[in-house]
Short mmCIF file of C-alpha atoms and ligand atoms in Angstrom, two decimals:
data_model
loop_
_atom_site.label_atom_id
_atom_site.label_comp_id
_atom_site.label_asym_id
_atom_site.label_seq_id
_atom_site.Cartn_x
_atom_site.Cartn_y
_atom_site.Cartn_z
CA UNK A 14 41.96 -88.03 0.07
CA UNK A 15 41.73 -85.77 -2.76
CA UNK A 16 43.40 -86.55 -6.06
CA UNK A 17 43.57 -82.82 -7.22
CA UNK A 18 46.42 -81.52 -7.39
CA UNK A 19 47.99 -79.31 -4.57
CA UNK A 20 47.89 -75.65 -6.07
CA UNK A 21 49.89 -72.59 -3.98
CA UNK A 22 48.68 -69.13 -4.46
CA UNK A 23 51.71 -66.23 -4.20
CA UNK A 24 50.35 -62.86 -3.81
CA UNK A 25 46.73 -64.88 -2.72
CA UNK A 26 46.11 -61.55 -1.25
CA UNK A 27 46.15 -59.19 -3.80
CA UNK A 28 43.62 -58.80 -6.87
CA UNK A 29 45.02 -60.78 -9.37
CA UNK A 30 45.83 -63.59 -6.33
CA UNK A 31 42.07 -63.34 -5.37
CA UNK A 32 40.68 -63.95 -8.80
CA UNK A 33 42.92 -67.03 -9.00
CA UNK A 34 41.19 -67.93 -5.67
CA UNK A 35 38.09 -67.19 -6.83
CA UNK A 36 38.37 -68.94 -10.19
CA UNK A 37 39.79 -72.52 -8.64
CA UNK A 38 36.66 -72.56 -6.67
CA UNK A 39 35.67 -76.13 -7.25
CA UNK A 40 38.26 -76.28 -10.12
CA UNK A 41 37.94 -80.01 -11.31
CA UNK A 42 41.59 -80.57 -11.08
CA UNK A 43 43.15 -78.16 -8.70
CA UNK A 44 42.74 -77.01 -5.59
CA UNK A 45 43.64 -74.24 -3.92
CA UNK A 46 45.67 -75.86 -0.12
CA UNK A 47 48.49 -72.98 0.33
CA UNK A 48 48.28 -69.17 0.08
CA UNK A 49 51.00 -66.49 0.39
CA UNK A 50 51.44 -63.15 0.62
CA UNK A 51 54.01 -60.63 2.24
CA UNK A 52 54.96 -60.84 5.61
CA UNK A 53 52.71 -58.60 6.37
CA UNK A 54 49.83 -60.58 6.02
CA UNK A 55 51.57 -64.30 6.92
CA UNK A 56 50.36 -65.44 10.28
CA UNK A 57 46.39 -64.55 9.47
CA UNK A 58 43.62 -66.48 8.21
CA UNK A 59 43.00 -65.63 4.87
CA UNK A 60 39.90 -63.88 5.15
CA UNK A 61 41.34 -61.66 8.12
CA UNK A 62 43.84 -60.78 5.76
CA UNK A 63 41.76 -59.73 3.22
CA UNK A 64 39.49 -57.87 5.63
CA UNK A 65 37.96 -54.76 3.68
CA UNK A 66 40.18 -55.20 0.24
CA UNK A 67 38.18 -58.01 -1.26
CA UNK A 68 37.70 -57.10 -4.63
CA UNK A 69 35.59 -60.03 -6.23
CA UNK A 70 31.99 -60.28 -6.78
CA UNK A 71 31.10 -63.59 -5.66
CA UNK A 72 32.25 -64.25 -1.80
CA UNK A 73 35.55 -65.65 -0.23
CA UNK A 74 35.39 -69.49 -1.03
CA UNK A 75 34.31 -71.09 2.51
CA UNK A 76 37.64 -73.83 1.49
CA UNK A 77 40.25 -70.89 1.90
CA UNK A 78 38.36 -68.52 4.73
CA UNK A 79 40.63 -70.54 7.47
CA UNK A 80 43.84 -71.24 5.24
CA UNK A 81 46.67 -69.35 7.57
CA UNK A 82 48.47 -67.31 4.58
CA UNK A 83 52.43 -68.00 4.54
CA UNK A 84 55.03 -65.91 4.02
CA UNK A 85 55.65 -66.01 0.22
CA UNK A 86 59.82 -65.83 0.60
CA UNK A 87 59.70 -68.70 2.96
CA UNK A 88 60.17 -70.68 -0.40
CA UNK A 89 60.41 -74.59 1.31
CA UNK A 90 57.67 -74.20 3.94
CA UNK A 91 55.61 -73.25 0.71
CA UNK A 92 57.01 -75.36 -1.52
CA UNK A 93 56.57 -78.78 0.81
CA UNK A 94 52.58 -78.31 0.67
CA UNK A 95 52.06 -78.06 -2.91
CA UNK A 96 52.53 -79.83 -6.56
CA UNK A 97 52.56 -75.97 -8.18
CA UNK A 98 51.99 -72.92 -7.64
CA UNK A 99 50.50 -69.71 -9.66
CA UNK A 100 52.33 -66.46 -9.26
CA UNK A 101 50.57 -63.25 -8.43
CA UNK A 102 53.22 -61.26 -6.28
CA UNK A 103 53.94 -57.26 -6.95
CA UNK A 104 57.79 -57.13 -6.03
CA UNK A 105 60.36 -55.42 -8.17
CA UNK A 106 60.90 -57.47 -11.46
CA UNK A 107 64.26 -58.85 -10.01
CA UNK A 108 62.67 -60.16 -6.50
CA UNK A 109 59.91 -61.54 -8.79
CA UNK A 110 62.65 -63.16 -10.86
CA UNK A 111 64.67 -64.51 -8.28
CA UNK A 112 61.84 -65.82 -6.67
CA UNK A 113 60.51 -67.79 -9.29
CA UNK A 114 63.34 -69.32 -9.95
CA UNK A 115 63.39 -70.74 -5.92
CA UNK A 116 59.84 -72.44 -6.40
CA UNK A 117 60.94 -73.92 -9.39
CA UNK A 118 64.69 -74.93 -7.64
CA UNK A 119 62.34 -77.31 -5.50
CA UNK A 120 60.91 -78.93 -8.33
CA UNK A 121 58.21 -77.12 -7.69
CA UNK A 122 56.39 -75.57 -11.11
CA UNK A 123 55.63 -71.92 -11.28
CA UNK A 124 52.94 -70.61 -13.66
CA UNK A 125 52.90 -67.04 -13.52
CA UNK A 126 50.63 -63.71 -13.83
CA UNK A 127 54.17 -61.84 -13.60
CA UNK A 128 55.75 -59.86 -16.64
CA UNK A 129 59.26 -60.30 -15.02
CA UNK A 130 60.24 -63.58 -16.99
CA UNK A 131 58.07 -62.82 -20.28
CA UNK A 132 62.17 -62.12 -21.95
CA UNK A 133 63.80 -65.02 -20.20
CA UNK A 134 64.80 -66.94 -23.80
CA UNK A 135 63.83 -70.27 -22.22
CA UNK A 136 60.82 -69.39 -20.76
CA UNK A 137 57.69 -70.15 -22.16
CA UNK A 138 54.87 -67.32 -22.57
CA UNK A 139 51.99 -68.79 -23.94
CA UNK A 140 48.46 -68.47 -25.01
CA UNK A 141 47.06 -72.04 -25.07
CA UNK A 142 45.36 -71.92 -28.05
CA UNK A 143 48.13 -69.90 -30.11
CA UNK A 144 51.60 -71.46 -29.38
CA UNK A 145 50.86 -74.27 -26.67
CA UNK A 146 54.26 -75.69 -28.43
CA UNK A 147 56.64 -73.57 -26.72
CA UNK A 148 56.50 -75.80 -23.50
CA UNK A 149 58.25 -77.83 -25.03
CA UNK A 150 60.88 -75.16 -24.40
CA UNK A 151 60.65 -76.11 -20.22
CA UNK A 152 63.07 -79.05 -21.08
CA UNK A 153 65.76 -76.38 -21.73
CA UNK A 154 65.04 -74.83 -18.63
CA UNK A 155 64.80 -77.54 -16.68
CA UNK A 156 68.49 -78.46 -18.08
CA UNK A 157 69.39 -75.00 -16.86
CA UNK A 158 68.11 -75.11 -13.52
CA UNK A 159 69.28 -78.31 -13.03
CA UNK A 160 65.56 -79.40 -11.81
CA UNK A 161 63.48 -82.67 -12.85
CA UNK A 162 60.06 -81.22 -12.77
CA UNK A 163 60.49 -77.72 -11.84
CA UNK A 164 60.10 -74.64 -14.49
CA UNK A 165 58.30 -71.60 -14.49
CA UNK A 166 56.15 -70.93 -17.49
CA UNK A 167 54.37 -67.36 -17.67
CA UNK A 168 51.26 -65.95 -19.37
CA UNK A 169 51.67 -62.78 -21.69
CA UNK A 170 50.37 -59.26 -20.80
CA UNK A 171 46.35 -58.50 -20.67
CA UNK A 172 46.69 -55.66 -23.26
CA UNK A 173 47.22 -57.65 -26.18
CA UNK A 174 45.06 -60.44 -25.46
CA UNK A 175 41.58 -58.09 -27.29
CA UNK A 176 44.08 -58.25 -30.98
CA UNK A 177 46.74 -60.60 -30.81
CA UNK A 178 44.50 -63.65 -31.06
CA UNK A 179 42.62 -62.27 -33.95
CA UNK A 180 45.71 -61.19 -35.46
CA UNK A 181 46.86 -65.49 -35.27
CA UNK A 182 43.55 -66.44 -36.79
CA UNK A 183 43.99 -64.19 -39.79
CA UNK A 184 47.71 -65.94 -40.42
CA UNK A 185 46.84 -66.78 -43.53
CA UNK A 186 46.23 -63.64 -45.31
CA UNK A 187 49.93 -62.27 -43.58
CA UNK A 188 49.21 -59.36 -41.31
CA UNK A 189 52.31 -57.59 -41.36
CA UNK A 190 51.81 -54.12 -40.33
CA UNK A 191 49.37 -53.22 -37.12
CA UNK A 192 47.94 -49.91 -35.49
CA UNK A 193 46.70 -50.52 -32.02
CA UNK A 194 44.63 -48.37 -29.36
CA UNK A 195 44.01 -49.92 -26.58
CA UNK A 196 41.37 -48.73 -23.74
CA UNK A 197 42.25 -50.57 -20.66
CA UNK A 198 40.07 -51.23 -17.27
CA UNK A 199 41.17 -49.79 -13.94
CA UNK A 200 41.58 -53.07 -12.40
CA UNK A 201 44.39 -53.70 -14.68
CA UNK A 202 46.33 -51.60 -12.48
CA UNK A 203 44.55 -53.69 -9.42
CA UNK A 204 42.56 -51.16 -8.80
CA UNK A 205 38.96 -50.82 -8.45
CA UNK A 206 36.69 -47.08 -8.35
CA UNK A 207 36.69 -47.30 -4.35
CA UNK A 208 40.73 -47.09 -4.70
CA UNK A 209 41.26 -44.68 -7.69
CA UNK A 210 38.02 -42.32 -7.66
CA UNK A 211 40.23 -39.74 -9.70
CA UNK A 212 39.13 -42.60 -12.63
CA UNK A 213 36.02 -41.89 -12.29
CA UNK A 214 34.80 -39.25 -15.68
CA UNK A 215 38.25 -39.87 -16.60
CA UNK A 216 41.18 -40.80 -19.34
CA UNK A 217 44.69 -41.12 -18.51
CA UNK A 218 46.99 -41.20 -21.70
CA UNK A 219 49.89 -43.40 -19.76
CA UNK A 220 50.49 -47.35 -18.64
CA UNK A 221 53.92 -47.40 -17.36
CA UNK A 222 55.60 -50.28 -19.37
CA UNK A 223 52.37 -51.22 -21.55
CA UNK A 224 53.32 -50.04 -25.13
CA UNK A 225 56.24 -51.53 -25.51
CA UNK A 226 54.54 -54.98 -23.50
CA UNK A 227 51.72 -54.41 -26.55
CA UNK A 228 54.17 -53.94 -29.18
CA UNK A 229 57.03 -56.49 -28.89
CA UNK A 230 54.73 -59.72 -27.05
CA UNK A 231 52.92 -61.05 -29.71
CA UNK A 232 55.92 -61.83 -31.44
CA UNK A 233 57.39 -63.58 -28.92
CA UNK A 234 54.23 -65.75 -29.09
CA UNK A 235 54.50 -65.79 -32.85
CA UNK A 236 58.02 -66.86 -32.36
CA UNK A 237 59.80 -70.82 -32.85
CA UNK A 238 61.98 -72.41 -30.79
CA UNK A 239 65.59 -72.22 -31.81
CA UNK A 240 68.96 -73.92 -29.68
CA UNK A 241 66.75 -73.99 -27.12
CA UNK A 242 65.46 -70.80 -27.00
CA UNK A 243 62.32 -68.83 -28.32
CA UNK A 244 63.17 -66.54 -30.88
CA UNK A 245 60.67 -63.47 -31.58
CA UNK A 246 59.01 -63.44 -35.10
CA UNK A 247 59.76 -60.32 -36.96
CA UNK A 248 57.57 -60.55 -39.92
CA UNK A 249 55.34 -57.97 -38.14
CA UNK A 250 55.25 -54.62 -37.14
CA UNK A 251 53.15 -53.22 -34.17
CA UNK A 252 52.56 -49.42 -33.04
CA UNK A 253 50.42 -48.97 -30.14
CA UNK A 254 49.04 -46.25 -27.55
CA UNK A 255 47.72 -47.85 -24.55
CA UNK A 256 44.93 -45.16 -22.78
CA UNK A 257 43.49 -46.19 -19.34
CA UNK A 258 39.85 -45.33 -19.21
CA UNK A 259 37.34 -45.14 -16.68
CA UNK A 260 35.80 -49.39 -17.14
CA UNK A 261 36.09 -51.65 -14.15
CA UNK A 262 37.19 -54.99 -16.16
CA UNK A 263 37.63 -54.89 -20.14
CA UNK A 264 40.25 -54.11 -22.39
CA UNK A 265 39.24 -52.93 -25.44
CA UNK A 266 41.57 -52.60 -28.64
CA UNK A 267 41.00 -50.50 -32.03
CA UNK A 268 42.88 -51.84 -34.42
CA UNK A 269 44.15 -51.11 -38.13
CA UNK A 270 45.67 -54.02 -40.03
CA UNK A 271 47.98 -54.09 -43.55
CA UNK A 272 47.74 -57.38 -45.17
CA UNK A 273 50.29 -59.32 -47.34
CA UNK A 274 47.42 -61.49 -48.83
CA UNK A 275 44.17 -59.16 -49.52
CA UNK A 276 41.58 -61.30 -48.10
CA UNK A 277 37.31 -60.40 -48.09
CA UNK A 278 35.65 -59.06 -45.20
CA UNK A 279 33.69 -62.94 -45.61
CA UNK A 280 37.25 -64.75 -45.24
CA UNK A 281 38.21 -62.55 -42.42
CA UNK A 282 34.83 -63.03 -40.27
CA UNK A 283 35.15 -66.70 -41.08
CA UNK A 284 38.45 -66.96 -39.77
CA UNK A 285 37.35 -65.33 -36.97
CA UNK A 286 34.87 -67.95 -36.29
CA UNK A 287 36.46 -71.38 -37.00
CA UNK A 288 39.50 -70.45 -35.31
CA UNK A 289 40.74 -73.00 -32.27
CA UNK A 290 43.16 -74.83 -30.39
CA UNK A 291 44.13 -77.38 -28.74
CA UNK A 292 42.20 -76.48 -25.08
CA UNK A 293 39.45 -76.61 -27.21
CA UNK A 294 40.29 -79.82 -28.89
CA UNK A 295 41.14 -81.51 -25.45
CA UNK A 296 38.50 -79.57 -23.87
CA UNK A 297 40.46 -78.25 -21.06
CA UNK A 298 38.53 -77.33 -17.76
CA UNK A 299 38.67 -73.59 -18.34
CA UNK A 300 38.64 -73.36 -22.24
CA UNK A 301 36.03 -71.64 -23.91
CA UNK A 302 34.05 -73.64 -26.79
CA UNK A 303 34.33 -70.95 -29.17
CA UNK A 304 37.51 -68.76 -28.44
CA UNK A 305 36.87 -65.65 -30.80
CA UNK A 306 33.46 -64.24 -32.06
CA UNK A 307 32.61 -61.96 -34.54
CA UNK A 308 29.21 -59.53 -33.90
CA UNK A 309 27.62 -58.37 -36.48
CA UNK A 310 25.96 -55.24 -35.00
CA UNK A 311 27.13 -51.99 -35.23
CA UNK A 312 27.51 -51.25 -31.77
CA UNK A 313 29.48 -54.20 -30.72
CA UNK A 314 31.47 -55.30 -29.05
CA UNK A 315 30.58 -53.42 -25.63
CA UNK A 316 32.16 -54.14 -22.41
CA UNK A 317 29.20 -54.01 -20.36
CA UNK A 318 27.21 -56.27 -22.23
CA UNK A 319 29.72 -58.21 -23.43
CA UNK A 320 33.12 -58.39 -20.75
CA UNK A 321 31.90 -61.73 -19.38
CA UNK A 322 32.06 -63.82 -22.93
CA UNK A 323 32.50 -67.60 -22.29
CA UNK A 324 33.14 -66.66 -18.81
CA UNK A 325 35.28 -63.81 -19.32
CA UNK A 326 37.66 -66.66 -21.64
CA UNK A 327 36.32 -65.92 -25.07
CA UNK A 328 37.02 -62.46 -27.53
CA UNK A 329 34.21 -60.37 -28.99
CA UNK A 330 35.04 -58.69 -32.33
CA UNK A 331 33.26 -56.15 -33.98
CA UNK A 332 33.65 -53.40 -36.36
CA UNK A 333 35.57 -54.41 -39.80
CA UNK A 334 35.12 -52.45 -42.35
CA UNK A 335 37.59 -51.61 -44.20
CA UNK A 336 39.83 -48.76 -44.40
CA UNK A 337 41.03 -45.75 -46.29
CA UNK A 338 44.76 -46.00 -45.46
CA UNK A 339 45.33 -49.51 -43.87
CA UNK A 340 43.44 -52.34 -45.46
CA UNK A 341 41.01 -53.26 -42.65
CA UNK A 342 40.04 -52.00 -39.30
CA UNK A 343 38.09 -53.62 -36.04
CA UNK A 344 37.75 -53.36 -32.32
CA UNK A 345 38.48 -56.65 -29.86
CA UNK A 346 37.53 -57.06 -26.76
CA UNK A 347 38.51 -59.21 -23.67
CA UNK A 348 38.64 -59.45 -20.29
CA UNK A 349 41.30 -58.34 -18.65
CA UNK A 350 41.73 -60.48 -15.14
CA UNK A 351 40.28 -63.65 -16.84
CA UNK A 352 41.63 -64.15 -19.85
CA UNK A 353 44.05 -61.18 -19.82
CA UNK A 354 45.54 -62.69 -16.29
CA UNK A 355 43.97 -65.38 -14.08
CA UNK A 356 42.43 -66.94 -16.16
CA UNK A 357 44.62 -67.13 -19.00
CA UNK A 358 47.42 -68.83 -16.27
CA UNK A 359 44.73 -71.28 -15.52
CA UNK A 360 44.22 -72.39 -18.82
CA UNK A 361 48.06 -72.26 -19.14
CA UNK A 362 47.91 -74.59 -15.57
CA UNK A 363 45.72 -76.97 -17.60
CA UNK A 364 47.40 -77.39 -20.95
CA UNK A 365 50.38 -78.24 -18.74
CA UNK A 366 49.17 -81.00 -16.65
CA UNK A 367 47.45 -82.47 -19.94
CA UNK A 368 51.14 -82.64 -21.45
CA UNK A 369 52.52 -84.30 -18.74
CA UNK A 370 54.57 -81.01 -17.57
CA UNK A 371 52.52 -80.84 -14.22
CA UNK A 372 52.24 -83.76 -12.11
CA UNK A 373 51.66 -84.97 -8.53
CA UNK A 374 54.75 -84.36 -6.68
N1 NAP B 24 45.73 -56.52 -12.01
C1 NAP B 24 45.89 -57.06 -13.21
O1 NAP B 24 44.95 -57.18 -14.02
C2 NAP B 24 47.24 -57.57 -13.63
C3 NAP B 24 47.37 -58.07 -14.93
C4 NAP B 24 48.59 -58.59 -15.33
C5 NAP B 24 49.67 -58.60 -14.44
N2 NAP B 24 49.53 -58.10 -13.18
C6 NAP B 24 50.69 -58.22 -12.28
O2 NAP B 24 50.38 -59.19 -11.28
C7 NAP B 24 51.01 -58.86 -10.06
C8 NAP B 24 49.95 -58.74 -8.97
O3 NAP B 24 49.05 -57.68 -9.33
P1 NAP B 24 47.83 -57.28 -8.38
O4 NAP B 24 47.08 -56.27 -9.15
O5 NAP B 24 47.14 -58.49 -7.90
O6 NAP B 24 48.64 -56.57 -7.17
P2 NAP B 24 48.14 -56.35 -5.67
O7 NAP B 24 46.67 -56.35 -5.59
O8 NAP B 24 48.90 -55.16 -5.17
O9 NAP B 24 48.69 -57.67 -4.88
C9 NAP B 24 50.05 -57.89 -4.66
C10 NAP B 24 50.29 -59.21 -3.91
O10 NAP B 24 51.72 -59.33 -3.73
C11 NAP B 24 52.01 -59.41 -2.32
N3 NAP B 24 53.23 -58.66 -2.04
C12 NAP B 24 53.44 -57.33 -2.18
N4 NAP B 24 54.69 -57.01 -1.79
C13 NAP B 24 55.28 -58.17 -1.39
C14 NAP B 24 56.56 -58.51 -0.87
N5 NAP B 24 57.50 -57.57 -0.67
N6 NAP B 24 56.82 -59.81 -0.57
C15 NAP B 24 55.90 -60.75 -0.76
N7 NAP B 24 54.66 -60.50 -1.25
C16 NAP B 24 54.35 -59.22 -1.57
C17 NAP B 24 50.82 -58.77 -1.64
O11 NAP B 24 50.74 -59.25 -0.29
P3 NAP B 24 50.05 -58.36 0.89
O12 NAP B 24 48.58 -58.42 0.66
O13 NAP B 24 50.48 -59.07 2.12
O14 NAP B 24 50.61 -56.97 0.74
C18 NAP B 24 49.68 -59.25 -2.52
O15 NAP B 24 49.36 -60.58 -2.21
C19 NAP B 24 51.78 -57.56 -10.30
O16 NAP B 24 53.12 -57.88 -10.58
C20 NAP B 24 51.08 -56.97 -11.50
O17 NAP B 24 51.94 -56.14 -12.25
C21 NAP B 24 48.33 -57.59 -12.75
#
């Protein structure tokens, strides 16, 4: 028998769902035995019900072609099959909510793509190599839920994943006033070129929900934990316009930084460079070796040569030079259903299980 743990998809059939799918292929520690969707796919082997919307580049994983997908609000026929499960569904933010809360009801942890618990005070959101101490928060939740092992812990938005990072590894010098423009890929919104050829030559100045998501998250992440709650650092102050643009997968971010503590464009690079965490200290499955990069050339980062960094886990930074009315500027870049979704929940997944949080059930 295997001794990986159990892992349930929800939402399996949707992008996000499928890049989970495609990601845990072979996963050392998971794997993938349960998928669910809406009830309009439950009943159907997974790759009938992906039939002509599979959006990946590699194949369907031969392990989930049979899997019969379940009906994701049948909570306890999930929930009996698996030791966790990641969270992909699109439902309105309360469904998503209250049906988070279910899985983890039967002890069974949630680790979700989802923004609809990224404000719920005891709820971690967490980029593993920034504040992998707010788990510790889950004890507080558990206490709330009245569960033993169950908890749902979520990953932040994609957008600020090209700055927010860099932002952390230049802590030092006491960022505390940010201008961010962020060009975001079309499959952000799920979508790929087939589904939303009106991208194509394109810019569309509006993401429902995304400036305020780029603005107020990283100080969540930034924040402590307080009574048993995180409270949001507000030593900061973001302003952002989020622009979609016509790029399959990459976010890309422009950013203009004030600094407390004037530090070189040396010391910044540096920082750049020696900053990591603890996936990469306990070399987690998915972590990249080195998390943030700085490229020297001129015409770096680009997404299409450089989207797919340490596996589409890693940041490219380019650009600093400094500026004539902040004190330095630069451009990030990540990608945006790895490490900005997927991905980042996987890593999430892993720093879990390696403090204890996730276990065999
Ligand atoms: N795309 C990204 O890069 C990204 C990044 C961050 C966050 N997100 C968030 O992640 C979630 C999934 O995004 P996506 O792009 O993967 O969406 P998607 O491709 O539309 O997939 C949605 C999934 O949810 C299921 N679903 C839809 N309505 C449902 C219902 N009423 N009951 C149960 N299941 C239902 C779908 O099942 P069927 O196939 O059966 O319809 C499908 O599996 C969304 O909340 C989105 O906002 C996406």
């Amino acid at each position: 028998m295997s001794e990986k743990l159990r892992v349930g998809i929800l939402g399996g059939t949707g992008m996000v769902g499928q890049r989970f799918i495609s990601l845990l292929e072979n996963h050392p520690w998971f794997e993938v035995t349960t998928i669910a969707a809406s009830p309009r796919s439950a009943g159907q082997r997974y790759e009938d019900a992906v039939e002509g919307r599979w959006k990946m580049d590699t194949p369907i994983p031969k392990a989930v072609k049979n899997i019969i997908v379940k009906n994701v609000n049948e909570v306890e026929e999930v929930a009996k099959e698996v030791d966790f499960v990641f969270s992909a569904v699109d439902m309105s933010k309360d469904e998503i909510k209250a049906i988070e809360e279910a899985y983890a009801k039967t002890e069974t942890p949630v680790v979700s793509n989802n923004s609809a618990h990224r404000w719920t005070p005891d709820v971690p959101m967490v980029v593993p190599e920034i504040n992998p101490q707010h788990m510790e928060v889950i004890e507080f939740q558990k206490k709330r839920l009245g569960t033993t092992r169950g908890f749902v812990a979520v990953k932040p938005n994609c957008s600020i994943q090209s700055y927010a990072p860099v932002l952390t590894a230049w802590k030092e010098f006491e960022p505390y006033e940010v201008v961010v423009t962020t060009y975001q890929a079309i499959s952000g919104a799920g979508k790929t070129f087939k589904d939303w050829p009106e991208m194509e030559g394109n810019i569309i100045p509006f993401i429902s929900g995304e400036e305020e998501k780029s603005e107020k998250e990283p100080l969540r992440i930034w924040g402590k934990i307080e009574n048993g709650v995180i409270v949001p650092a507000d030593d900061v102050k973001i302003t952002s316009q989020c622009i979609r643009v016509p790029v399959l997968n990459g976010h890309t971010a422009a950013v203009f930084v004030k600094f407390r503590k004037a530090p070189t464009k040396q010391q910044l690079i540096d920082a750049i460079n020696n900053f990591s965490g603890v996936p990469q200290e306990l070399k987690l499955p998915s972590a990249p070796k080195q998390f943030i990069r700085y490229m020297e050339e001129d015409n770096r980062p680009q997404v299409a040569l450089d989207v797919d960094y340490e596996n589409g886990m890693g940041i490219s930074v380019g650009r600093i030079r400094e500026d004539s009315i902040y004190d330095w500027k630069f451009v990030g870049l990540s990608h945006n259903t790895v490490r900005g979704a997927a991905g980042g929940a996987v890593l999430c997944a892993e720093l879990l299980k390696a403090q204890g949080y996730i276990t065999a059930k």
